[in-house]
Tab-separated table of C-alpha atoms in Angstrom:
chain	number	residue	atom	x	y	z
A	1	MET	CA	-108.054	-36.389	-146.438
A	2	SER	CA	-106.352	-38.151	-149.309
A	3	ASP	CA	-108.895	-36.687	-151.792
A	4	ALA	CA	-107.967	-33.042	-151.516
A	5	LEU	CA	-104.320	-33.816	-151.006
A	6	SER	CA	-103.973	-36.175	-153.954
A	7	GLU	CA	-104.701	-33.237	-156.207
A	8	THR	CA	-101.756	-31.294	-154.869
A	9	SER	CA	-98.399	-31.330	-156.574
A	10	ASP	CA	-95.951	-33.744	-155.087
A	11	LEU	CA	-93.938	-32.702	-152.072
A	12	SER	CA	-91.378	-35.165	-153.379
A	13	ALA	CA	-90.645	-32.791	-156.222
A	14	ASP	CA	-88.763	-30.575	-153.792
A	15	ASP	CA	-86.745	-33.133	-151.867
A	16	SER	CA	-83.971	-35.350	-153.035
A	17	GLN	CA	-84.060	-37.923	-150.260
A	18	ASP	CA	-86.902	-37.182	-147.876
A	19	VAL	CA	-90.008	-38.194	-149.699
A	20	MET	CA	-92.868	-37.779	-147.282
A	21	THR	CA	-96.477	-38.362	-148.065
A	22	PRO	CA	-98.833	-35.673	-146.785
A	23	ALA	CA	-100.090	-38.144	-144.160
A	24	GLU	CA	-96.541	-38.691	-142.904
A	25	LEU	CA	-95.960	-34.944	-142.791
A	26	ILE	CA	-99.034	-34.359	-140.650
A	27	ALA	CA	-98.060	-37.265	-138.393
A	28	LYS	CA	-94.640	-35.660	-137.924
A	29	LEU	CA	-96.282	-32.327	-137.176
A	30	GLU	CA	-98.460	-33.919	-134.503
A	31	GLU	CA	-95.446	-35.628	-132.929
A	32	ALA	CA	-93.502	-32.389	-132.833
A	33	TRP	CA	-96.584	-30.604	-131.424
A	34	LEU	CA	-97.099	-33.044	-128.552
A	35	ASN	CA	-93.401	-33.155	-127.710
A	36	GLU	CA	-93.191	-29.375	-127.610
A	37	LYS	CA	-96.383	-29.096	-125.547
A	38	PHE	CA	-95.262	-31.470	-122.824
A	39	SER	CA	-91.566	-30.748	-122.683
A	40	PRO	CA	-90.453	-28.254	-120.013
A	41	GLU	CA	-87.701	-26.844	-122.250
A	42	LEU	CA	-87.586	-25.574	-125.813
A	43	LEU	CA	-86.917	-28.415	-128.257
A	44	GLU	CA	-85.001	-28.350	-131.537
A	45	SER	CA	-86.473	-26.187	-134.246
A	46	LYS	CA	-88.397	-28.118	-136.895
A	47	SER	CA	-88.490	-25.474	-139.606
A	48	GLU	CA	-88.747	-27.980	-142.460
A	49	ILE	CA	-91.949	-29.409	-141.041
A	50	VAL	CA	-93.411	-25.930	-140.494
A	51	GLU	CA	-92.551	-24.862	-144.055
A	52	CYS	CA	-93.951	-28.006	-145.623
A	53	VAL	CA	-97.174	-27.794	-143.609
A	54	MET	CA	-97.648	-24.151	-144.598
A	55	GLU	CA	-97.189	-25.138	-148.250
A	56	GLN	CA	-99.649	-27.974	-147.746
A	57	LEU	CA	-102.246	-25.624	-146.243
A	58	THR	CA	-101.861	-23.220	-149.165
A	59	HIS	CA	-102.392	-26.058	-151.656
A	60	MET	CA	-105.447	-27.264	-149.782
A	61	GLU	CA	-106.951	-23.776	-149.678
A	62	GLU	CA	-106.397	-23.395	-153.422
A	63	ASN	CA	-108.055	-26.745	-154.112
A	64	LEU	CA	-110.966	-25.713	-151.968
A	65	GLN	CA	-111.549	-22.661	-154.153
A	66	ARG	CA	-111.926	-24.915	-157.168
A	67	VAL	CA	-114.499	-27.224	-155.599
A	68	ARG	CA	-118.135	-26.534	-156.414
A	69	LYS	CA	-119.756	-24.433	-153.705
A	70	GLY	CA	-122.178	-26.281	-151.481
A	71	ASP	CA	-120.533	-29.619	-152.213
A	72	VAL	CA	-120.421	-31.691	-149.026
A	73	LYS	CA	-116.786	-32.552	-149.695
A	74	ALA	CA	-115.939	-28.890	-149.276
A	75	SER	CA	-116.995	-28.869	-145.606
A	76	VAL	CA	-114.956	-31.933	-144.816
A	77	HIS	CA	-111.878	-30.461	-146.468
A	78	ARG	CA	-112.501	-27.165	-144.695
A	79	MET	CA	-112.532	-28.992	-141.348
A	80	GLU	CA	-109.301	-30.725	-142.267
A	81	ILE	CA	-107.640	-27.410	-143.078
A	82	ASP	CA	-108.881	-25.920	-139.800
A	83	ARG	CA	-107.606	-28.870	-137.817
A	84	ILE	CA	-104.158	-28.794	-139.356
A	85	ARG	CA	-103.963	-25.049	-138.909
A	86	PHE	CA	-104.919	-25.455	-135.257
A	87	VAL	CA	-102.163	-27.995	-134.638
A	88	LEU	CA	-99.580	-25.846	-136.400
A	89	SER	CA	-100.641	-22.695	-134.550
A	90	SER	CA	-100.646	-24.515	-131.236
A	91	TYR	CA	-97.154	-25.867	-131.937
A	92	LEU	CA	-95.769	-22.450	-132.799
A	93	ARG	CA	-97.524	-20.867	-129.816
A	94	SER	CA	-95.969	-23.424	-127.444
A	95	ARG	CA	-92.557	-22.565	-128.796
A	96	LEU	CA	-93.082	-18.835	-128.618
A	97	GLN	CA	-94.312	-19.055	-125.037
A	98	LYS	CA	-91.207	-20.955	-124.016
A	99	ILE	CA	-88.958	-18.572	-125.912
A	100	GLU	CA	-90.504	-15.629	-124.069
A	101	LYS	CA	-90.450	-17.368	-120.712
A	102	PHE	CA	-86.799	-18.366	-120.867
A	103	PHE	CA	-85.509	-15.743	-123.266
A	104	PRO	CA	-82.010	-15.094	-121.864
A	105	HIS	CA	-81.264	-18.825	-121.564
A	106	VAL	CA	-82.649	-19.637	-124.988
A	107	LEU	CA	-80.504	-16.954	-126.598
A	108	GLU	CA	-77.440	-18.021	-124.655
A	109	LYS	CA	-77.913	-21.648	-125.692
A	110	GLU	CA	-78.265	-20.702	-129.332
A	111	LYS	CA	-75.239	-18.395	-129.277
A	112	SER	CA	-72.981	-20.957	-127.654
A	113	ARG	CA	-73.885	-23.975	-129.711
A	114	ALA	CA	-71.339	-25.577	-132.012
A	115	VAL	CA	-71.691	-24.999	-135.749
A	116	GLY	CA	-72.742	-28.559	-136.608
A	117	ASP	CA	-75.321	-28.933	-133.823
A	118	PRO	CA	-79.014	-28.620	-134.621
A	119	SER	CA	-80.444	-25.232	-133.799
A	120	PHE	CA	-83.144	-24.589	-131.245
A	121	LEU	CA	-84.432	-21.433	-132.860
A	122	SER	CA	-85.466	-20.806	-136.422
A	123	PRO	CA	-83.946	-17.608	-137.856
A	124	GLN	CA	-87.291	-15.854	-137.355
A	125	GLU	CA	-87.573	-17.075	-133.763
A	126	PHE	CA	-84.007	-15.955	-133.107
A	127	ALA	CA	-84.817	-12.476	-134.384
A	128	PHE	CA	-87.961	-12.417	-132.256
A	129	ALA	CA	-86.067	-13.511	-129.144
A	130	LYS	CA	-83.389	-10.860	-129.656
A	131	GLU	CA	-86.019	-8.161	-130.086
A	132	TYR	CA	-87.809	-9.372	-126.956
A	133	LEU	CA	-84.602	-9.141	-124.931
A	134	ALA	CA	-83.750	-5.693	-126.280
A	135	ASN	CA	-87.282	-4.440	-125.740
A	136	THR	CA	-87.402	-5.653	-122.136
A	137	GLU	CA	-83.961	-4.295	-121.269
A	138	THR	CA	-84.756	-0.917	-122.811
A	139	TYR	CA	-87.977	-0.795	-120.839
A	140	LEU	CA	-86.416	-1.635	-117.466
A	141	LYS	CA	-83.655	0.898	-118.026
A	142	ALA	CA	-86.034	3.665	-119.026
A	143	VAL	CA	-88.521	3.146	-116.203
A	144	ALA	CA	-86.306	2.412	-113.238
A	145	LEU	CA	-82.718	1.336	-113.724
A	146	LYS	CA	-81.389	4.645	-114.983
A	147	HIS	CA	-82.696	6.326	-111.821
A	148	MET	CA	-80.834	3.946	-109.593
A	149	PRO	CA	-77.384	4.352	-108.048
A	150	PRO	CA	-74.495	3.768	-110.501
A	151	ASN	CA	-73.611	0.270	-109.380
A	152	LEU	CA	-77.198	-0.971	-109.708
A	153	GLN	CA	-78.075	0.134	-113.196
A	154	THR	CA	-77.989	-3.287	-114.823
A	155	VAL	CA	-79.840	-6.517	-114.171
A	156	ASP	CA	-78.220	-9.789	-115.185
A	157	MET	CA	-81.021	-11.417	-117.160
A	158	LEU	CA	-79.431	-14.842	-117.029
A	159	LYS	CA	-79.625	-14.760	-113.242
A	160	ALA	CA	-82.910	-12.902	-112.965
A	161	VAL	CA	-85.006	-15.065	-115.284
A	162	PRO	CA	-85.514	-18.645	-114.017
A	163	GLU	CA	-84.371	-21.591	-116.131
A	164	PRO	CA	-86.726	-24.350	-117.301
A	165	CYS	CA	-87.228	-27.060	-114.695
A	166	LEU	CA	-85.749	-30.158	-116.295
A	167	ASP	CA	-86.759	-32.269	-113.318
A	168	SER	CA	-90.460	-31.982	-114.037
A	169	PHE	CA	-92.208	-35.241	-114.688
A	170	VAL	CA	-93.466	-36.154	-118.146
A	171	PHE	CA	-95.524	-38.985	-119.586
A	172	LEU	CA	-94.013	-40.782	-122.520
A	173	ARG	CA	-94.564	-43.687	-124.884
A	174	VAL	CA	-91.579	-45.639	-126.099
A	175	LYS	CA	-91.129	-45.881	-129.858
A	176	GLU	CA	-87.746	-47.571	-130.023
A	177	ARG	CA	-86.543	-49.991	-127.395
A	178	GLN	CA	-83.940	-48.462	-125.081
A	179	GLU	CA	-81.651	-50.221	-122.664
A	180	ASN	CA	-79.842	-49.063	-119.578
A	181	ILE	CA	-81.356	-45.662	-119.073
A	182	LEU	CA	-79.842	-44.143	-115.963
A	183	VAL	CA	-82.311	-42.699	-113.482
A	184	GLU	CA	-80.729	-40.316	-110.968
A	185	PRO	CA	-81.893	-40.394	-107.349
A	186	GLU	CA	-84.234	-37.634	-106.254
A	187	MET	CA	-83.341	-37.710	-102.610
A	188	ASP	CA	-80.162	-38.509	-100.774
A	189	GLU	CA	-81.405	-41.815	-99.404
A	190	GLN	CA	-82.151	-43.202	-102.840
A	191	ARG	CA	-79.592	-44.587	-105.196
A	192	GLU	CA	-79.422	-44.322	-108.953
A	193	TYR	CA	-80.691	-47.273	-110.960
A	194	VAL	CA	-81.058	-48.294	-114.567
A	195	ILE	CA	-84.192	-49.240	-116.416
A	196	ASP	CA	-84.972	-50.644	-119.825
A	197	LEU	CA	-87.668	-49.089	-121.933
A	198	GLU	CA	-89.719	-51.596	-123.899
A	199	GLU	CA	-91.191	-50.579	-127.206
A	200	GLY	CA	-94.813	-49.481	-126.822
A	201	SER	CA	-94.630	-49.129	-123.037
A	202	GLN	CA	-95.670	-45.918	-121.292
A	203	HIS	CA	-93.885	-44.252	-118.408
A	204	LEU	CA	-93.992	-41.308	-116.049
A	205	ILE	CA	-90.444	-40.137	-115.556
A	206	ARG	CA	-88.351	-37.061	-114.908
A	207	TYR	CA	-87.678	-35.177	-118.132
A	208	ARG	CA	-83.974	-34.852	-117.427
A	209	ALA	CA	-83.468	-38.626	-117.609
A	210	ILE	CA	-84.911	-38.976	-121.095
A	211	ALA	CA	-84.267	-35.585	-122.734
A	212	PRO	CA	-81.875	-36.955	-125.380
A	213	LEU	CA	-84.404	-39.662	-126.301
A	214	VAL	CA	-87.019	-37.030	-127.086
A	215	ALA	CA	-84.583	-35.256	-129.379
A	216	SER	CA	-83.697	-38.464	-131.187
A	217	GLY	CA	-87.306	-39.526	-131.585
A	218	ALA	CA	-86.913	-42.728	-129.551
A	219	VAL	CA	-89.742	-41.693	-127.216
A	220	GLN	CA	-92.874	-39.623	-127.711
A	221	LEU	CA	-94.180	-37.329	-124.960
A	222	ILE	CA	-97.892	-37.738	-124.358
B	1	MET	CA	-87.770	-0.629	-91.925
B	2	PHE	CA	-86.098	-0.429	-95.302
B	3	CYS	CA	-87.597	-2.091	-98.399
B	4	GLU	CA	-91.124	-1.854	-96.975
B	5	LYS	CA	-92.382	0.212	-99.882
B	6	ALA	CA	-90.816	-2.188	-102.376
B	7	ILE	CA	-92.575	-5.160	-100.792
B	8	GLU	CA	-95.824	-3.237	-100.864
B	9	LEU	CA	-95.491	-2.922	-104.646
B	10	ILE	CA	-95.170	-6.690	-104.943
B	11	ARG	CA	-98.125	-7.276	-102.621
B	12	GLU	CA	-100.215	-4.960	-104.741
B	13	LEU	CA	-99.676	-7.219	-107.745
B	14	GLN	CA	-100.259	-10.352	-105.719
B	15	ARG	CA	-103.646	-9.037	-104.590
B	16	MET	CA	-104.822	-8.607	-108.172
B	17	GLY	CA	-105.156	-12.198	-109.264
B	18	ASP	CA	-106.222	-13.419	-112.691
B	19	GLY	CA	-103.685	-11.386	-114.585
B	20	GLN	CA	-105.518	-8.099	-114.090
B	21	LEU	CA	-103.385	-5.027	-114.514
B	22	PRO	CA	-103.680	-2.438	-111.721
B	23	ALA	CA	-102.761	1.184	-112.383
B	24	PHE	CA	-99.043	1.871	-112.649
B	25	ASN	CA	-97.845	2.829	-109.197
B	26	GLU	CA	-95.587	5.681	-110.199
B	27	ASP	CA	-95.612	7.061	-106.690
B	28	GLY	CA	-94.533	3.766	-105.191
B	29	ILE	CA	-91.635	3.399	-107.619
B	30	ARG	CA	-90.528	6.951	-106.962
B	31	GLN	CA	-90.457	6.334	-103.215
B	32	VAL	CA	-88.371	3.202	-103.588
B	33	LEU	CA	-85.926	5.019	-105.879
B	34	GLU	CA	-85.608	7.828	-103.340
B	35	GLU	CA	-84.907	5.346	-100.579
B	36	MET	CA	-82.226	3.785	-102.769
B	37	LYS	CA	-80.661	7.166	-103.407
B	38	ALA	CA	-80.583	7.944	-99.674
B	39	LEU	CA	-79.089	4.544	-98.794
B	40	TYR	CA	-76.435	4.909	-101.481
B	41	GLN	CA	-75.419	8.360	-100.337
B	42	GLN	CA	-75.188	7.229	-96.717
B	43	ASN	CA	-73.028	4.336	-97.832
B	44	GLN	CA	-70.799	6.554	-99.908
B	45	SER	CA	-70.036	8.829	-96.968
B	46	ASP	CA	-69.571	5.902	-94.581
B	47	VAL	CA	-67.206	4.154	-97.007
B	48	ASN	CA	-65.142	7.326	-97.198
B	49	GLU	CA	-65.009	7.580	-93.423
B	50	ALA	CA	-64.087	3.943	-93.030
B	51	LYS	CA	-61.272	4.321	-95.534
B	52	THR	CA	-59.828	7.616	-94.392
B	53	GLU	CA	-60.298	7.257	-90.642
B	54	GLY	CA	-60.135	3.483	-90.410
B	55	ARG	CA	-63.586	3.229	-88.802
B	56	ASN	CA	-64.117	-0.445	-89.452
B	57	GLU	CA	-67.169	-0.668	-87.194
B	58	LEU	CA	-69.099	1.024	-89.991
B	59	ILE	CA	-68.613	-1.938	-92.287
B	60	PRO	CA	-71.577	-4.081	-91.104
B	61	THR	CA	-73.898	-1.097	-91.602
B	62	ILE	CA	-72.463	-0.534	-95.048
B	63	LYS	CA	-73.041	-4.171	-95.931
B	64	PHE	CA	-76.556	-3.993	-94.599
B	65	ARG	CA	-77.425	-0.958	-96.685
B	66	HIS	CA	-75.857	-2.694	-99.682
B	67	CYS	CA	-78.209	-5.648	-99.202
B	68	CYS	CA	-81.192	-3.314	-98.903
B	69	LEU	CA	-80.205	-1.625	-102.134
B	70	PHE	CA	-80.095	-4.933	-103.976
B	71	ARG	CA	-83.385	-6.016	-102.430
B	72	ASN	CA	-85.037	-2.827	-103.588
B	73	GLN	CA	-83.644	-3.308	-107.089
B	74	ARG	CA	-84.879	-6.868	-107.151
B	75	CYS	CA	-88.379	-5.950	-105.937
B	76	ILE	CA	-88.716	-3.171	-108.480
B	77	ALA	CA	-87.508	-5.446	-111.279
B	78	ALA	CA	-89.987	-8.130	-110.184
B	79	TYR	CA	-92.853	-5.631	-110.036
B	80	LEU	CA	-92.075	-4.233	-113.486
B	81	TYR	CA	-91.454	-7.625	-115.080
B	82	ASP	CA	-94.659	-9.131	-113.707
B	83	ARG	CA	-96.595	-6.211	-115.164
B	84	LEU	CA	-94.917	-6.841	-118.522
B	85	LEU	CA	-96.077	-10.453	-118.424
B	86	ARG	CA	-99.639	-9.316	-117.770
B	87	ILE	CA	-99.392	-6.788	-120.589
B	88	ARG	CA	-98.053	-9.440	-122.926
B	89	ALA	CA	-101.064	-11.607	-122.114
B	90	LEU	CA	-103.298	-8.712	-123.155
B	91	ARG	CA	-101.990	-8.855	-126.703
B	92	TRP	CA	-103.016	-12.505	-126.918
B	93	GLU	CA	-106.367	-11.905	-125.250
B	94	TYR	CA	-107.563	-8.653	-126.772
B	95	GLY	CA	-105.615	-8.328	-130.015
B	96	SER	CA	-103.510	-5.364	-131.099
B	97	VAL	CA	-105.867	-2.650	-129.912
B	98	LEU	CA	-106.184	-2.415	-126.164
B	99	PRO	CA	-109.339	-1.161	-124.473
B	100	THR	CA	-108.932	2.427	-123.251
B	101	ALA	CA	-109.597	1.468	-119.651
B	102	ILE	CA	-106.560	-0.795	-119.643
B	103	ARG	CA	-104.375	1.718	-121.466
B	104	PHE	CA	-104.948	4.180	-118.623
B	105	HIS	CA	-103.356	1.736	-116.227
B	106	MET	CA	-100.143	1.600	-118.244
B	107	CYS	CA	-97.297	4.090	-118.103
B	108	ALA	CA	-95.777	5.524	-121.289
B	109	GLU	CA	-92.847	3.113	-121.290
B	110	GLU	CA	-95.186	0.122	-120.909
B	111	LEU	CA	-97.190	1.309	-123.901
B	112	GLU	CA	-93.949	1.590	-125.843
B	113	TRP	CA	-92.987	-1.964	-124.807
B	114	PHE	CA	-96.397	-3.176	-125.910
B	115	ASN	CA	-96.033	-1.501	-129.304
B	116	GLN	CA	-92.600	-3.026	-129.856
B	117	TYR	CA	-93.888	-6.429	-128.770
B	118	LYS	CA	-96.818	-6.175	-131.180
B	119	LYS	CA	-94.429	-5.314	-133.986
B	120	SER	CA	-92.049	-8.178	-133.205
B	121	LEU	CA	-94.930	-10.621	-133.045
B	122	ALA	CA	-96.402	-9.366	-136.318
B	123	THR	CA	-93.057	-9.626	-138.088
B	124	TYR	CA	-92.611	-13.156	-136.788
B	125	MET	CA	-96.100	-14.260	-137.831
B	126	ARG	CA	-95.721	-12.761	-141.284
B	127	SER	CA	-92.470	-14.621	-141.794
B	128	LEU	CA	-94.098	-18.010	-141.304
B	129	GLY	CA	-94.593	-18.582	-144.997
B	130	GLY	CA	-97.466	-18.385	-147.383
B	131	GLU	CA	-98.628	-15.003	-148.617
B	132	GLU	CA	-99.422	-13.350	-145.327
B	133	GLY	CA	-97.868	-15.768	-142.886
B	134	LEU	CA	-99.946	-17.405	-140.177
B	135	ASP	CA	-101.869	-15.603	-137.455
B	136	ILE	CA	-101.123	-17.818	-134.505
B	137	THR	CA	-103.230	-15.712	-132.153
B	138	GLN	CA	-106.224	-17.305	-133.863
B	139	ASP	CA	-107.285	-20.959	-133.624
B	140	VAL	CA	-106.831	-21.048	-129.873
B	141	LYS	CA	-109.214	-23.976	-129.396
B	142	PRO	CA	-109.395	-27.148	-131.470
B	143	PRO	CA	-112.124	-26.766	-134.070
B	144	LYS	CA	-115.251	-28.678	-133.097
B	145	SER	CA	-117.642	-27.624	-135.799
B	146	LEU	CA	-117.546	-25.616	-138.948
B	147	TYR	CA	-120.354	-23.197	-138.239
B	148	ILE	CA	-121.469	-21.916	-134.884
B	149	GLU	CA	-124.510	-20.170	-133.572
B	150	VAL	CA	-123.618	-16.739	-132.219
B	151	ARG	CA	-125.604	-13.968	-130.591
B	152	CYS	CA	-124.610	-10.380	-131.023
B	153	LEU	CA	-123.968	-8.590	-127.719
B	154	LYS	CA	-123.544	-5.105	-129.097
B	155	ASP	CA	-124.055	-3.243	-132.344
B	156	HIS	CA	-121.055	-3.864	-134.512
B	157	GLY	CA	-122.287	-2.845	-137.940
B	158	GLU	CA	-121.737	-4.798	-141.120
B	159	PHE	CA	-119.647	-7.923	-141.302
B	160	GLU	CA	-118.573	-9.650	-144.477
B	161	ILE	CA	-118.047	-13.385	-144.674
B	162	ASP	CA	-116.066	-15.415	-147.187
B	163	ASP	CA	-118.619	-15.861	-149.933
B	164	GLY	CA	-119.356	-12.145	-150.030
B	165	THR	CA	-122.603	-11.992	-148.068
B	166	ILE	CA	-122.865	-9.110	-145.661
B	167	ILE	CA	-124.347	-9.684	-142.229
B	168	LEU	CA	-125.654	-6.845	-140.101
B	169	LEU	CA	-124.525	-7.352	-136.524
B	170	LYS	CA	-127.204	-5.723	-134.473
B	171	LYS	CA	-127.541	-6.173	-130.715
B	172	ASN	CA	-129.356	-9.391	-129.784
B	173	SER	CA	-129.511	-10.716	-133.338
B	174	GLN	CA	-128.508	-14.353	-133.787
B	175	HIS	CA	-126.521	-15.724	-136.677
B	176	PHE	CA	-125.123	-19.004	-137.928
B	177	LEU	CA	-121.624	-18.112	-139.006
B	178	PRO	CA	-118.331	-19.809	-139.909
B	179	ARG	CA	-116.389	-20.429	-136.735
B	180	TRP	CA	-113.052	-19.104	-137.882
B	181	LYS	CA	-114.505	-15.727	-138.763
B	182	CYS	CA	-116.080	-15.279	-135.345
B	183	GLU	CA	-113.165	-16.128	-133.060
B	184	GLN	CA	-111.757	-12.651	-132.836
B	185	LEU	CA	-115.145	-11.039	-132.286
B	186	ILE	CA	-116.042	-13.540	-129.583
B	187	ARG	CA	-112.828	-12.731	-127.732
B	188	GLN	CA	-113.535	-9.025	-127.975
B	189	GLY	CA	-116.980	-9.544	-126.484
B	190	VAL	CA	-118.935	-8.476	-129.550
B	191	LEU	CA	-120.390	-11.921	-130.230
B	192	GLU	CA	-121.393	-14.681	-127.855
B	193	HIS	CA	-121.245	-18.356	-128.732
B	194	VAL	CA	-124.687	-19.830	-128.166
B	195	VAL	CA	-124.546	-23.414	-126.970
B	196	SER	CA	-127.988	-24.952	-127.198
């Protein structure tokens, strides 16, 4: 992989502080991809990674044009491009599916977040989500709601569409040691307890207990 | 009993598993809406009577009809929304042009929703950077090999691949083609991946 990529112009030329090698970028993409795939709720938007990977893919495609046709290297680089494109597409698809599934909640969360907080939707995803909401509401009104009695002509989307289940179980691997993670009881007879997460250990745990650790990068969903 | 027709609509969708889209039950919806209208009117007159003549014994009936009205609304909304989810899946399965057989099963408003959804999705994909954005409806499976053996299931005419060569896709012909070019055609049923 380093062959085709070493011919590209430096990513570092764009950034002042974050100098990432292409290998680091792809590693970050894969982390974001796995986290998004296995998390029950929509995670923070990683637009910088998406943009950089798209740039990377463009560079790689351009390099590929310059390579002599029929050269064996070309096939290997082609495979690499396809693989990266698959991971990126899969990542964006995961996000879009969750945006569509939980659209009123996702929009509400984004609208009510504080100015400094990280956003959960890229500007393009936000536009998409708004259009999805408008489209669906228009449809329901046109087909049925406008024919209903006056007091029943609206549906509260926030109540009608279910929220993500934060109590689903996820597998994770610990990247940074964590102490005193509070685990809430599932049933009335149990009591809450604390656990420590050792670096490198793997666990099966309810998402709700470790959600902030996913956001901070302390654990990786697998 | 009230709400029977509404439940029937839901059962109809439950019977068709696998995300298939049955024909739009316009008749069923109309019947539920009529029942709602009748319930509402009965409630209106009863509420008036209860207020003007103090007939409080009507109140439980009014409440009951109120519940039926909400149940009907909820069932209709569920029926329509579930159909939308199936229609949405069609965009990802078949691409932007739906087979005619499926289009017949959709009402005009569903077609309109589908068109808007297509547009939103296209705008989003185009905005992903690069010259034309990224078509995320492609690359659904991880790439295993660069070229794949495919058999043509129906006549599709000429097909151009990256280096300019033109392949004639005739029924039953077999070709060794780049995987990424064939994905769409495989999903549409024109080509079949031959696993030897």
